[in-house]
Coordinates of C-alpha atoms and ligand atoms in Angstrom, one line a residue:
Chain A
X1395 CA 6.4 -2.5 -4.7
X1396 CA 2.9 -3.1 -3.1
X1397 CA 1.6 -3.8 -6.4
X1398 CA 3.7 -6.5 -7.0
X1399 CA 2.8 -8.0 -4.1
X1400 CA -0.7 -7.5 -4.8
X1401 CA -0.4 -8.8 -8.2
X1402 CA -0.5 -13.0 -7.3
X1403 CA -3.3 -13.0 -5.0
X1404 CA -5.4 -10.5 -7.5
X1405 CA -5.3 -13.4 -10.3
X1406 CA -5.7 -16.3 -8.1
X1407 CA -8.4 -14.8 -6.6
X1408 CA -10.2 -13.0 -9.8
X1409 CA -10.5 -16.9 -10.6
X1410 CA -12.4 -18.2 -7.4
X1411 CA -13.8 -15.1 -7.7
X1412 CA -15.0 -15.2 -10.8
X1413 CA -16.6 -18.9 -9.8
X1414 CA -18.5 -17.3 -7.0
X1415 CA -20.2 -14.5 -9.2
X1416 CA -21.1 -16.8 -12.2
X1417 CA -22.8 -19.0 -9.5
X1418 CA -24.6 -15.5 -8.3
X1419 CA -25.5 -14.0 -11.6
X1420 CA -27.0 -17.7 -12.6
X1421 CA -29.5 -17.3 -9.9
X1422 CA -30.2 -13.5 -9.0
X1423 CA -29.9 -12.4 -12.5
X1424 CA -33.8 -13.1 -13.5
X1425 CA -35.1 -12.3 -10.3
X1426 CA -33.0 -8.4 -10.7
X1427 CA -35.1 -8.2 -14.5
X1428 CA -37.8 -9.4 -12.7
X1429 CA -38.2 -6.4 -9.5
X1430 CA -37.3 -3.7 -12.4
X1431 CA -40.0 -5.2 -14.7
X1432 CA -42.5 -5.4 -12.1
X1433 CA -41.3 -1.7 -10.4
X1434 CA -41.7 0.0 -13.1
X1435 CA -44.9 -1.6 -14.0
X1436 CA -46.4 -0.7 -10.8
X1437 CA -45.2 2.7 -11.3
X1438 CA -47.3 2.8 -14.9
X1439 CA -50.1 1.6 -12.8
X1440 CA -50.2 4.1 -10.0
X1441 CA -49.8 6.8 -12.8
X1442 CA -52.6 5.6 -14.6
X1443 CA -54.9 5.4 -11.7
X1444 CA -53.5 8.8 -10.0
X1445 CA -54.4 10.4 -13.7
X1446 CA -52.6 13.5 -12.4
X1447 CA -50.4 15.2 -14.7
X1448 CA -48.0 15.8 -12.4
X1449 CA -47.4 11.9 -11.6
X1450 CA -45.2 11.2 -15.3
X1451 CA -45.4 7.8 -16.5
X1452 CA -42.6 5.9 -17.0
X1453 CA -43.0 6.2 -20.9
X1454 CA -43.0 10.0 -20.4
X1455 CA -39.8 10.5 -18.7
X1456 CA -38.3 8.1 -21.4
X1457 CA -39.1 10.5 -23.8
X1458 CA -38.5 13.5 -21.8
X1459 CA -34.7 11.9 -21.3
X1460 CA -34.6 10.7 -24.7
X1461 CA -35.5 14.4 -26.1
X1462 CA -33.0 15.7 -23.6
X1463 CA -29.9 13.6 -24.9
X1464 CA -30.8 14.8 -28.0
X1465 CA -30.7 18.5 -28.1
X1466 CA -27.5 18.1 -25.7
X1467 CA -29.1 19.0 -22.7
X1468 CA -28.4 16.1 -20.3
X1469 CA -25.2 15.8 -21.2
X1470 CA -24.6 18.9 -20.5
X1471 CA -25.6 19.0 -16.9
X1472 CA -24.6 15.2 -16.6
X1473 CA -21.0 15.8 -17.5
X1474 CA -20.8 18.9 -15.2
X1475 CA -22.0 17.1 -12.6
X1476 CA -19.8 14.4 -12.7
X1477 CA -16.6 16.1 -13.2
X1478 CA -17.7 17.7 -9.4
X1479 CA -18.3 14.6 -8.3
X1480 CA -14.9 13.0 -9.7
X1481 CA -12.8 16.0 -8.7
X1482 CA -14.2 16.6 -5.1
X1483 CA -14.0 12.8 -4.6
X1484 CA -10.8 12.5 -6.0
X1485 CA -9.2 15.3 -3.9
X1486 CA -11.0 13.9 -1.2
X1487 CA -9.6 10.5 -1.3
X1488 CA -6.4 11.7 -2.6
X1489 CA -6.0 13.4 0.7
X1490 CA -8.0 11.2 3.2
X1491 CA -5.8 8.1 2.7
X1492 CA -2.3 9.8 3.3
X1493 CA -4.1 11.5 6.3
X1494 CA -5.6 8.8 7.9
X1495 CA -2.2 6.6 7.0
X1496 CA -0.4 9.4 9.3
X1497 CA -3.1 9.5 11.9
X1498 CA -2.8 5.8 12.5
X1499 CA 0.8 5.6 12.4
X1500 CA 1.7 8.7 14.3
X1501 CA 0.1 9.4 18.2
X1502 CA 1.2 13.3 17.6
X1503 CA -1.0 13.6 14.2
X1504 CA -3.7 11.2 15.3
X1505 CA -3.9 13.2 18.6
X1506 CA -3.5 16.9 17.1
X1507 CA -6.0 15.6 14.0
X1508 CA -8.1 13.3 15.0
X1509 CA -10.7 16.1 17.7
X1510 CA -11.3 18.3 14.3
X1511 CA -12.2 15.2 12.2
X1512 CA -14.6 13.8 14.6
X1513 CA -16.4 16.8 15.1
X1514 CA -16.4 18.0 11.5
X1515 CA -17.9 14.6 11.0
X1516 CA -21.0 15.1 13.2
X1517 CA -21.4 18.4 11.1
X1518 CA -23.3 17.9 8.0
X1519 CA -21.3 18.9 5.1
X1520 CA -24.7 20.7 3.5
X1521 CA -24.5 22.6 6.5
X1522 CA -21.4 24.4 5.8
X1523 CA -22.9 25.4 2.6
X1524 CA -23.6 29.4 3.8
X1525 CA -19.6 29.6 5.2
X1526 CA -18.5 28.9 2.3
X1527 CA -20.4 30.7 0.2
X1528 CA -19.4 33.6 2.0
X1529 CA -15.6 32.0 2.1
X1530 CA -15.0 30.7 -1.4
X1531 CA -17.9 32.7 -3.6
X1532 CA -20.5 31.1 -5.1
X1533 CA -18.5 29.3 -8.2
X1534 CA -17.7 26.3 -8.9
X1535 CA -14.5 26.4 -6.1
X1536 CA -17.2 26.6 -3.2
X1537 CA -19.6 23.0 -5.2
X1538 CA -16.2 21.5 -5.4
X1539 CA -15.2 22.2 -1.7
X1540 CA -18.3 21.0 -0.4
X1541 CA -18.1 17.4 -2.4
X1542 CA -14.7 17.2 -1.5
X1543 CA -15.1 18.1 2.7
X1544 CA -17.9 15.5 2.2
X1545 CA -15.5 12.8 0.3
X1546 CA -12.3 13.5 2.9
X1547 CA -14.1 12.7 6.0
X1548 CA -16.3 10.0 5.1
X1549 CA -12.7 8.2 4.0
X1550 CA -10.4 9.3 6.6
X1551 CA -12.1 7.8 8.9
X1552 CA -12.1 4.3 7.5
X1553 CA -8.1 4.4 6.6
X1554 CA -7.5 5.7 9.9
X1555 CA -9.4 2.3 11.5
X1556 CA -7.5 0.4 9.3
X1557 CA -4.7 1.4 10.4
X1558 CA -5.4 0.6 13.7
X1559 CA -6.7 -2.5 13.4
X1560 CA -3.9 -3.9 11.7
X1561 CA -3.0 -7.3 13.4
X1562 CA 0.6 -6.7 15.9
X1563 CA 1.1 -10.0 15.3
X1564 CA 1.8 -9.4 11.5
X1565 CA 3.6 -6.4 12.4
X1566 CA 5.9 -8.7 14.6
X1567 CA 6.2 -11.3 11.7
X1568 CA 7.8 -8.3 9.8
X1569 CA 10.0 -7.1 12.9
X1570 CA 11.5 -10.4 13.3
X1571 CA 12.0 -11.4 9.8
X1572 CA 14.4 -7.9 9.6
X1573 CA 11.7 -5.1 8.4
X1574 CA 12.2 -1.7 9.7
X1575 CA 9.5 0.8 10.0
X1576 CA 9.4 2.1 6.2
X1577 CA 9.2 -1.5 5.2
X1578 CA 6.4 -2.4 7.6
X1579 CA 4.9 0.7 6.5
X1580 CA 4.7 -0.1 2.9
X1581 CA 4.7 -4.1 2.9
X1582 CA 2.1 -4.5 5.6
X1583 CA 0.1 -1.3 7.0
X1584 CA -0.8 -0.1 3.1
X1585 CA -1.9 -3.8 2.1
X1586 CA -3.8 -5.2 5.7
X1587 CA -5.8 -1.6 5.9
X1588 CA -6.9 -2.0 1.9
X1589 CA -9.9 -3.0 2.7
X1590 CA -11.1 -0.8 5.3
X1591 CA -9.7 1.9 2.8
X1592 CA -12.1 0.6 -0.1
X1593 CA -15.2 1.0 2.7
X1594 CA -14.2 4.5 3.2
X1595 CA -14.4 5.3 -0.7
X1596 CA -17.4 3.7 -1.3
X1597 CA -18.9 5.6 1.2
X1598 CA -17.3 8.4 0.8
X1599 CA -18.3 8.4 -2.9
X1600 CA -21.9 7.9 -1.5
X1601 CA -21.4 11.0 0.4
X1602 CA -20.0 13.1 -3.1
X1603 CA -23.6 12.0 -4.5
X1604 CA -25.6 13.3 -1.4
X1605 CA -24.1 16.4 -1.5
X1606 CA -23.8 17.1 -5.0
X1607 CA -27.3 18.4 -5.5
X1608 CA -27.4 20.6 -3.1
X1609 CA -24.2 22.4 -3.4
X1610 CA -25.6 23.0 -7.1
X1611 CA -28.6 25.1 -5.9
X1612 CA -26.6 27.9 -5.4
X1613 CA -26.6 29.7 -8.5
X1614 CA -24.8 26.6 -10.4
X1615 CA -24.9 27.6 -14.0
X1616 CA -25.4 23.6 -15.0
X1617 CA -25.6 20.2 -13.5
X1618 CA -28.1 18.2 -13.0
X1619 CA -28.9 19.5 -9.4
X1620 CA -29.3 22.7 -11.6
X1621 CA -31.3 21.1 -14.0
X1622 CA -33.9 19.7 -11.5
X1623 CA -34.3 23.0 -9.7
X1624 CA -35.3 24.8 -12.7
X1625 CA -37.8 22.1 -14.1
X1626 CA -38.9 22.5 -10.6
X1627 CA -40.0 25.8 -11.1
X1628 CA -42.1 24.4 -14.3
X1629 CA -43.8 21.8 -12.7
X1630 CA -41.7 20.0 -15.5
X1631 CA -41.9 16.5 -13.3
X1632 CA -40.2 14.3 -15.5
X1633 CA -37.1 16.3 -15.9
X1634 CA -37.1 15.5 -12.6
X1635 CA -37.3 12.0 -12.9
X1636 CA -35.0 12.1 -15.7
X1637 CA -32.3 14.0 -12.8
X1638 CA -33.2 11.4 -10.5
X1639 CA -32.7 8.5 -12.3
X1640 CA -29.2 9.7 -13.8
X1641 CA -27.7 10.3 -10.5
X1642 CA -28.9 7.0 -9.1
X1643 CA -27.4 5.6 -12.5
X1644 CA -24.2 6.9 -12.6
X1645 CA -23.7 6.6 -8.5
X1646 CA -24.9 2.8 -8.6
X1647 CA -22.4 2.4 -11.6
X1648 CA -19.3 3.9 -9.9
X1649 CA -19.8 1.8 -6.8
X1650 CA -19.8 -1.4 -8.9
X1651 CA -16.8 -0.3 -10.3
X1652 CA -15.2 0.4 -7.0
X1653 CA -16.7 -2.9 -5.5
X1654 CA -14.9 -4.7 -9.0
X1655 CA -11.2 -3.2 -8.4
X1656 CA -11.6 -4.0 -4.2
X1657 CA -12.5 -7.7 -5.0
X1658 CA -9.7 -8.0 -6.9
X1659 CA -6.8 -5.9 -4.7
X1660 CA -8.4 -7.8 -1.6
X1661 CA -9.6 -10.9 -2.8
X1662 CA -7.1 -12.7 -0.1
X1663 CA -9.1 -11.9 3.2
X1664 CA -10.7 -14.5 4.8
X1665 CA -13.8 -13.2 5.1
X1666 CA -16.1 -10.9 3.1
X1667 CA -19.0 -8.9 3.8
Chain B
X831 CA 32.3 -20.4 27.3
X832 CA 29.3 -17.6 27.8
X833 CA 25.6 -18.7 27.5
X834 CA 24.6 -17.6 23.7
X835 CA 21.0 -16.5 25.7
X836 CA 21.1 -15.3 28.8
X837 CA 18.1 -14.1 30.9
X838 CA 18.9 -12.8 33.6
X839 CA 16.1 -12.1 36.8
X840 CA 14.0 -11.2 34.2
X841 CA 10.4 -10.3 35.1
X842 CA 7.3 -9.1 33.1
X843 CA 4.1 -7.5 34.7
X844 CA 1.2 -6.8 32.5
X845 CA -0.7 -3.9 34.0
X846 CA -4.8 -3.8 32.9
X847 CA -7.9 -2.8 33.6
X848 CA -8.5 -5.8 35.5
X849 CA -5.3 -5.9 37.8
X850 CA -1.6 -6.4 37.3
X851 CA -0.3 -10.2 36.2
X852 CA 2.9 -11.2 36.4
X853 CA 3.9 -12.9 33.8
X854 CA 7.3 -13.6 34.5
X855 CA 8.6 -13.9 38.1
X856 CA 12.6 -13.1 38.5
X857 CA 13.5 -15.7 35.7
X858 CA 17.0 -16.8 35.2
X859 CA 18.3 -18.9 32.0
X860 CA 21.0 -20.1 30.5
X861 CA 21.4 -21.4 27.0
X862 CA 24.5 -22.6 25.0
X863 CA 25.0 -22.7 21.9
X864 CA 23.2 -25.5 20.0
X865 CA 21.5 -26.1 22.4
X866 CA 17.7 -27.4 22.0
X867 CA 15.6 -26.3 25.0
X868 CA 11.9 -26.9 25.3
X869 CA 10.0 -24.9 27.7
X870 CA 6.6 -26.5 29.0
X871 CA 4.2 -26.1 31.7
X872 CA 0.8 -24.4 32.1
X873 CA -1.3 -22.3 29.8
X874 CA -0.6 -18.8 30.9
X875 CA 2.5 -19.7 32.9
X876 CA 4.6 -17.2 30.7
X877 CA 6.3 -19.4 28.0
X878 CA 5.3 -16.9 25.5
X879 CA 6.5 -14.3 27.0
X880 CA 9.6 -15.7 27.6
X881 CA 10.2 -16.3 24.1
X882 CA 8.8 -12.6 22.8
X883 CA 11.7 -11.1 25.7
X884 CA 14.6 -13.6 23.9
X885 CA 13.1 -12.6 20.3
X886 CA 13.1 -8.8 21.8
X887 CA 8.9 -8.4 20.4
X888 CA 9.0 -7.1 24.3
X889 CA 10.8 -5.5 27.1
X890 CA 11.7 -6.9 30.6
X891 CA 10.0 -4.9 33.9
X892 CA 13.4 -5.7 35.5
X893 CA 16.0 -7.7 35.0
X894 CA 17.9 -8.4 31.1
X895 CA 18.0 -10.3 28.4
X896 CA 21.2 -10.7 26.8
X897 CA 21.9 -12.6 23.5
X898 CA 25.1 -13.5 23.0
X899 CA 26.5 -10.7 25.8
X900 CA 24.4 -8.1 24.6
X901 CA 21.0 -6.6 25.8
X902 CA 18.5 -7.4 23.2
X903 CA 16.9 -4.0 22.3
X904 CA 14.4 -4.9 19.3
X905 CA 14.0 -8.2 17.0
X906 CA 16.5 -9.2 14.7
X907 CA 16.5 -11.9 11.4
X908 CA 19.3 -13.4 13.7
X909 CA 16.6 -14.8 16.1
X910 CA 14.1 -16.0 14.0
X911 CA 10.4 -16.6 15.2
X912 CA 7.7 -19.1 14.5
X913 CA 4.5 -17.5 16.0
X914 CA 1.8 -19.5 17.5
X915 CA -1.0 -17.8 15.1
X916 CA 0.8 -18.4 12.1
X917 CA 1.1 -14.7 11.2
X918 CA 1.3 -15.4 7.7
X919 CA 0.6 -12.3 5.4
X920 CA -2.9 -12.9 4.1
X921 CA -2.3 -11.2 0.8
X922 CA 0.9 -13.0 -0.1
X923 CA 1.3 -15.8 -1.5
X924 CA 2.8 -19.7 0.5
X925 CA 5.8 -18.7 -1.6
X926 CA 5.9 -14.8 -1.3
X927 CA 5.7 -15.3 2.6
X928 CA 8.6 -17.5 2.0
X929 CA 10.6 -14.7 0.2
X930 CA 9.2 -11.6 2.6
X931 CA 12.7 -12.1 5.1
X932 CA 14.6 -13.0 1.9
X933 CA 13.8 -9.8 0.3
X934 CA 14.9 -7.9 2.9
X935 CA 18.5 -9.8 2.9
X936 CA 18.6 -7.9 -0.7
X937 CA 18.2 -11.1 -2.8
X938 CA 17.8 -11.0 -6.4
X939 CA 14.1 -12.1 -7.2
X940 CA 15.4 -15.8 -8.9
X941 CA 17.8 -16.3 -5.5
X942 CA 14.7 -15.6 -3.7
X943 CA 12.3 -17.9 -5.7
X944 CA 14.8 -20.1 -6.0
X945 CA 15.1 -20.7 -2.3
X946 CA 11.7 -20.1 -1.0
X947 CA 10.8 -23.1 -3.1
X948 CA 13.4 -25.4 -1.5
X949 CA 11.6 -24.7 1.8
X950 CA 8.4 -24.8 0.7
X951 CA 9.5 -28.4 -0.5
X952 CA 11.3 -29.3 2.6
X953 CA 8.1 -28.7 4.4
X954 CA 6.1 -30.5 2.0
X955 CA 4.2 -27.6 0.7
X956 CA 5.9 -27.5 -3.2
X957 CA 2.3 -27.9 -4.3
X958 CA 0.8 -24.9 -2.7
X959 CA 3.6 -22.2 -3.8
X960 CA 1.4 -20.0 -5.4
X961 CA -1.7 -20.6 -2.9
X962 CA -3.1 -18.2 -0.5
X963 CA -3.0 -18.2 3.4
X964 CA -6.7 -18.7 3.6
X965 CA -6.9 -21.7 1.2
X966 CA -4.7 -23.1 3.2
X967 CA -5.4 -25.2 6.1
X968 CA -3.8 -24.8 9.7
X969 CA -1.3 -27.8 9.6
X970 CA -0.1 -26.0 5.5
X971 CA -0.3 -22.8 7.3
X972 CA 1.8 -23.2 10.5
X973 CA 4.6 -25.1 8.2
X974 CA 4.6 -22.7 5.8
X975 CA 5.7 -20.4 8.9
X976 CA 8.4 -22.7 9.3
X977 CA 9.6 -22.6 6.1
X978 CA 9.9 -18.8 6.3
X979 CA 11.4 -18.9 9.6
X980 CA 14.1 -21.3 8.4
X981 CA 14.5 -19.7 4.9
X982 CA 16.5 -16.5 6.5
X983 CA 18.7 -19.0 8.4
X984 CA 18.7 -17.8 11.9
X985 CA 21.2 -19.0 13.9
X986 CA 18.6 -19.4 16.8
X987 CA 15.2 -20.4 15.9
X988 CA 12.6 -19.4 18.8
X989 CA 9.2 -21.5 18.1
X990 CA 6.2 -20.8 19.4
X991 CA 4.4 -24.2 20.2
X992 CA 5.0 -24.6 16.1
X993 CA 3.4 -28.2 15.9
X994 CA 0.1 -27.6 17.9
X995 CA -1.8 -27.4 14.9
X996 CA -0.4 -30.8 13.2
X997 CA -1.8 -33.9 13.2
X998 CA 0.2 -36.9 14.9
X999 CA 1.5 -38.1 11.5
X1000 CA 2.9 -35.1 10.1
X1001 CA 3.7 -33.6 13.9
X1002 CA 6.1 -36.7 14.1
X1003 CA 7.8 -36.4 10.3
X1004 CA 8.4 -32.6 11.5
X1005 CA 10.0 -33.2 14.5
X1006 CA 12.4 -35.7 12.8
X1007 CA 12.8 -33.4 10.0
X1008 CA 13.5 -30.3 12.9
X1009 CA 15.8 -32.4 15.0
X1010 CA 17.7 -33.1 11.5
X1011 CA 18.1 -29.4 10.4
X1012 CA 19.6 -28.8 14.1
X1013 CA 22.4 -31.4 14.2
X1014 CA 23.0 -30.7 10.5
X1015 CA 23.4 -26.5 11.0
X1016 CA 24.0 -26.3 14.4
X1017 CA 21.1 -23.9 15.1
X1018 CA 20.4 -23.1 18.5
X1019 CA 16.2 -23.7 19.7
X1020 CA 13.9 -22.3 21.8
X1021 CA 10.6 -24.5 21.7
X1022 CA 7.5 -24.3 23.7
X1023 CA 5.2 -27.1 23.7
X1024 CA 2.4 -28.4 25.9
X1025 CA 3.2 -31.6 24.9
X1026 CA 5.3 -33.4 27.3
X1027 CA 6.3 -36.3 25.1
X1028 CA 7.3 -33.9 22.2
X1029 CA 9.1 -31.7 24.8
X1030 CA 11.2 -35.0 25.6
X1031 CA 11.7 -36.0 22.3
X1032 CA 13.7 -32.8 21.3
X1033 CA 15.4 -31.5 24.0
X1034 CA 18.9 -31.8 25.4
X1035 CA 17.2 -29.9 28.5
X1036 CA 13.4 -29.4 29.2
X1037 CA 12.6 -25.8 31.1
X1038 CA 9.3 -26.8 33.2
X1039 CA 7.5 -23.5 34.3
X1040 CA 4.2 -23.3 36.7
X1041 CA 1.6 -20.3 36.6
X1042 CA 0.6 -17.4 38.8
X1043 CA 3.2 -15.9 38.9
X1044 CA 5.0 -17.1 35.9
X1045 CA 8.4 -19.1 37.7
X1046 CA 10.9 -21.7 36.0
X1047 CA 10.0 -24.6 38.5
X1048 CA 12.5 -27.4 37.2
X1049 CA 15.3 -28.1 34.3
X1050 CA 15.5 -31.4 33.8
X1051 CA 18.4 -32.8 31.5
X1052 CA 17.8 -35.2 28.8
X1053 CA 20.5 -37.7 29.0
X1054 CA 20.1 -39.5 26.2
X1055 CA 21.7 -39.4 22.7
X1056 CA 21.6 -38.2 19.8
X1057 CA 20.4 -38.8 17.5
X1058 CA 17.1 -39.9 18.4
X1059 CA 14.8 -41.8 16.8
X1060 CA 11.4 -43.4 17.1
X1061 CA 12.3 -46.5 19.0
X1062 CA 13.8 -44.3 21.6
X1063 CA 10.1 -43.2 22.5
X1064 CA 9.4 -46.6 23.8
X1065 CA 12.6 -47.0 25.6
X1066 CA 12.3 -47.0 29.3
X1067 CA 14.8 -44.4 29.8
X1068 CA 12.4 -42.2 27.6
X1069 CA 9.2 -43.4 29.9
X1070 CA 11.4 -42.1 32.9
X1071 CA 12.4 -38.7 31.6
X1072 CA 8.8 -38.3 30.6
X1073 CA 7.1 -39.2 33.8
X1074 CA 9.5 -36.5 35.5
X1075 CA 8.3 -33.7 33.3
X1076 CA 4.8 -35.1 33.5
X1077 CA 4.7 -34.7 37.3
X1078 CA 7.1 -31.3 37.2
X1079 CA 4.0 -29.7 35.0
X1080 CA 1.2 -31.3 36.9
X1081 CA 2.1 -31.4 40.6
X1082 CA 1.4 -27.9 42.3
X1083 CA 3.9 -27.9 45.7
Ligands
LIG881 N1 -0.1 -8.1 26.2 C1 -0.5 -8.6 27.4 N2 -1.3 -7.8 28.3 C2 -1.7 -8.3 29.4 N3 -1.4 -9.5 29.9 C3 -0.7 -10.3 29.1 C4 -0.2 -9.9 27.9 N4 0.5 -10.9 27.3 C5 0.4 -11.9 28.2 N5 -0.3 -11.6 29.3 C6 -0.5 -12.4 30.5 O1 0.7 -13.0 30.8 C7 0.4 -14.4 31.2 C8 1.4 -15.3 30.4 O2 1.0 -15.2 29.1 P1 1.8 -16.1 28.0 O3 1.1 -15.7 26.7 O4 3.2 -15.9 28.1 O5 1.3 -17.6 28.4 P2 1.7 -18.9 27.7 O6 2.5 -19.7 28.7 O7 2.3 -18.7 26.4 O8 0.3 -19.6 27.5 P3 -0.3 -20.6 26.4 O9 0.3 -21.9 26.6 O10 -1.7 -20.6 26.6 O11 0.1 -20.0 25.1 C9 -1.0 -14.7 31.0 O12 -1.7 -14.7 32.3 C10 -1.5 -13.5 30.2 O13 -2.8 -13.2 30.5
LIG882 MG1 1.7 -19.0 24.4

């Protein structure tokens, strides 16, 4: 029934919307071919000058990716890697919202919750690696875990301020006009704390990235954590880069595609960061 | 005949970190049915508070609030409530604000539509059914308030100073077009306003209130008829009534 309601203002504003990025794109778009052009130019430079084999050129690592793709390699490690990434952020978010939902609506499960999620917060997530290891084994349960722990409190966080910062005075519009709790629940908490919901997943998913690799040092059998570490071990530096540049990939593209579906579910606020 | 609101030595104390205001003192008040009542007076002199205790948003210290003979214990779409912010739901639609009470009666969608767009249309804002909040401006968004306070027909209509954010033009057509709607369904209102001449215009009685602690200082009864109409304004009677709420909210004793 919230999607309904979120359906009108999503198509008016994909339209205004859509106005504002054209304008945008018009005059950022040349200058964003431009810093690429010019980065990876300077990065052929330095690796001419450096002449160390170590340094790869930016031509190298094409073909070290290209060769890669084709003998099945990278997409090997990519898609394991990935489906970590989705499922420990998807059970992550899956639980965070619903939690922090509960924790702003209810004082008894904001007040019995809330002391164990701020202080698993200040605890890395990489740091829990060796307890749970010894907890979960070192198989894909324990990568998954880790990615997830990471995704759940980087989000539950943000729903839970939304929550909270919902306006009384909407809350009272509701009251007055005949809405009882399950109806201000679902018809204005869910929709006034979308946004601060959206900033919890993209930084949550942030969080899935930044872990990922190092849960997969631990014996992973692939991934492209996995698949760094061992070209590690052969100096093979443009492997490397190839790692590095498909997690920045696929992590860049993933938040533009959460950053597309807020702009339209919350296209109605006033004011945008 | 029993007062249809009845507050009865109610008080309300805020208690914060920077002391204890009292923002109602002991307040008594009586009001009949169809009735039209403006409260004035001070800013922070409690008229808000007074209407969130009728509209039961909040809870006397002491003393009760009764609506017709019973304690108010929590809002109600029989007491409806135009907010001085607006509070319009920023996702939804002019229209879909319009239709948030009217869902809630259990009206089909087409009832709903169809009604939300008569008042939309009776507050002049037919044009911008399917506009949001914030491409609205504050005059469009405080009437499209009104049109969802009105659309769930409360029999009392509590209004938070509702025309503050209208310019003189459209302030006067909506106070013609309120005064209508009251003689025409009988409504009973509740209306704060800090402007005196407004609070004149409306009122069969005009509540004056003075600050620190929140007090009614004066009711003063508007004898003259209904209904009203621009010329009254410059009547002398009108210039009379006025001056005596003029000096009521201005002179401290
Ligand atoms: N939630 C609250 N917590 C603490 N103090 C409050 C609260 N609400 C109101 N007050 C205090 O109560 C007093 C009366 O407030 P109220 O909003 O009723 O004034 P008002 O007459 O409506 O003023 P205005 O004309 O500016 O809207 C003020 O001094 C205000 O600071
Ligand atoms: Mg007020």
């Amino acid at each position: 029934m919230s999607a309904a309601s979120l359906e009108a203002p999503a198509t008016d504003a994909a339209a205004s919307k859509g106005s504002r990025s054209r304008q945008g794109t018009r005059s950022l778009v040349p200058l964003y071919i431009a810093t690429f052009v010019i980065g990876i130019g300077l990065w052929a430079v330095a690796g001419m000058i450096a002449d160390n084999p170590l340094i790869p050129s930016p031509l190298s690592v094409v073909v070290s990716g290209w060769e890669s793709i084709l003998d099945g390699t990278l997409w090997e490690h990519t898609s394991a890697s990935l489906l970590r990434v989705l499922v420990g952020f998807g059970l992550g978010v899956a639980l965070a919202v619903p939690a922090g939902f509960l924790m702003g609506w209810y004082w008894l499960v904001r007040g019995l919750v809330e002391p164990w999620i701020q202080f698993f917060r200040t605890v890395p997530p990489l740091a829990l690696i060796p307890l749970v290891i010894v907890i979960l084994g070192i198989g894909e349960n324990a990568r998954i875990f880790v990615i997830f722990l990471a995704s759940f409190l980087s989000c539950v966080i943000a729903t839970f301020q939304g929550v909270k910062n919902v306006d009384v005075t909407l809350i009272n519009a509701a009251r007055v006009l005949g809405a009882k709790d399950l109806t201000i629940f679902a018809r204005v908490v869910v929709p006034a704390s979308t946004p601060f919901i959206f900033v919890g997943m993209r930084t949550a998913l942030g969080s899935a990235w930044a872990t990922l690799v190092a849960s997969e040092l631990v014996a992973a059998p692939s991934g492209l954590g996995r698949m760094m570490q061992a070209a590690s071990q052969f100096l093979d530096t443009e492997t490397i880069m190839v790692g590095i540049l498909m997690i920045g990939i696929l992590g860049f593209a993933m938040d533009r595609l959460l950053l597309l579906v807020e702009r339209r579910l919350t296209a109605w606020q006033e004011v945008r960061a | 005949m029993t007062a249809l609101i009845s507050v009865q030595e109610a008080s309300k104390i805020y208690q914060t970190s920077r002391g204890t205001t009292v923002s109602l003192d002991r307040v008594s008040l009586d009001v009949e049915e169809g009735e039209f009542i403006t409260l004035v007076g001070p800013s922070g002199c409690g008229k808000s508070t007074m209407l969130n205790l009728v509209a039961g948003l909040i809870t006397p210290t002491s003393g009760s609030v009764l609506v017709r003979d019973e304690v108010v214990t929590g809002p109600g779409p029989d007491r409806g409530v135009i907010f001085q912010q607006y509070a319009l739901f920023p996702w939804l639609t002019a229209q879909e604000n319009v239709e948030f009470g009217l869902r809630l009666q259990g009206l089909s969608k087409r009832d709903r539509a169809q009604k939300a767009r008569h008042y939309l249309e009776l507050v002049g804002l037919k044009d911008f059914a399917n506009a949001l909040p914030k491409e609205l401006s504050g005059g469009m968004k405080q009437r499209c308030a009104i049109a969802r306070a009105y659309a769930v027909n409360p029999s009392l209509l509590l209004m938070d100073e509702p025309f503050g954010a209208l310019d003189a033009l459209t302030r006067v057509q909506m106070q013609e077009d309120l005064l209508e709607t009251w003689s025409r369904d009988k409504r009973t209102v509740l209306f704060i306003t800090h402007d005196v001449d407004e609070a004149v215009y409306l009122a069969n009685r005009v509540v004056v209130m003075s600050a620190r602690p929140g007090r009614i200082k004066e009711i003063i009864d508007v004898t003259l008829p209904y209904p009203r109409n621009e010329e009254l304004r410059l009547s002398p009677e009108f210039a009379e009534l006025r001056a005596r709420v003029w000096r009521g909210v201005h002179h401290r004793d």
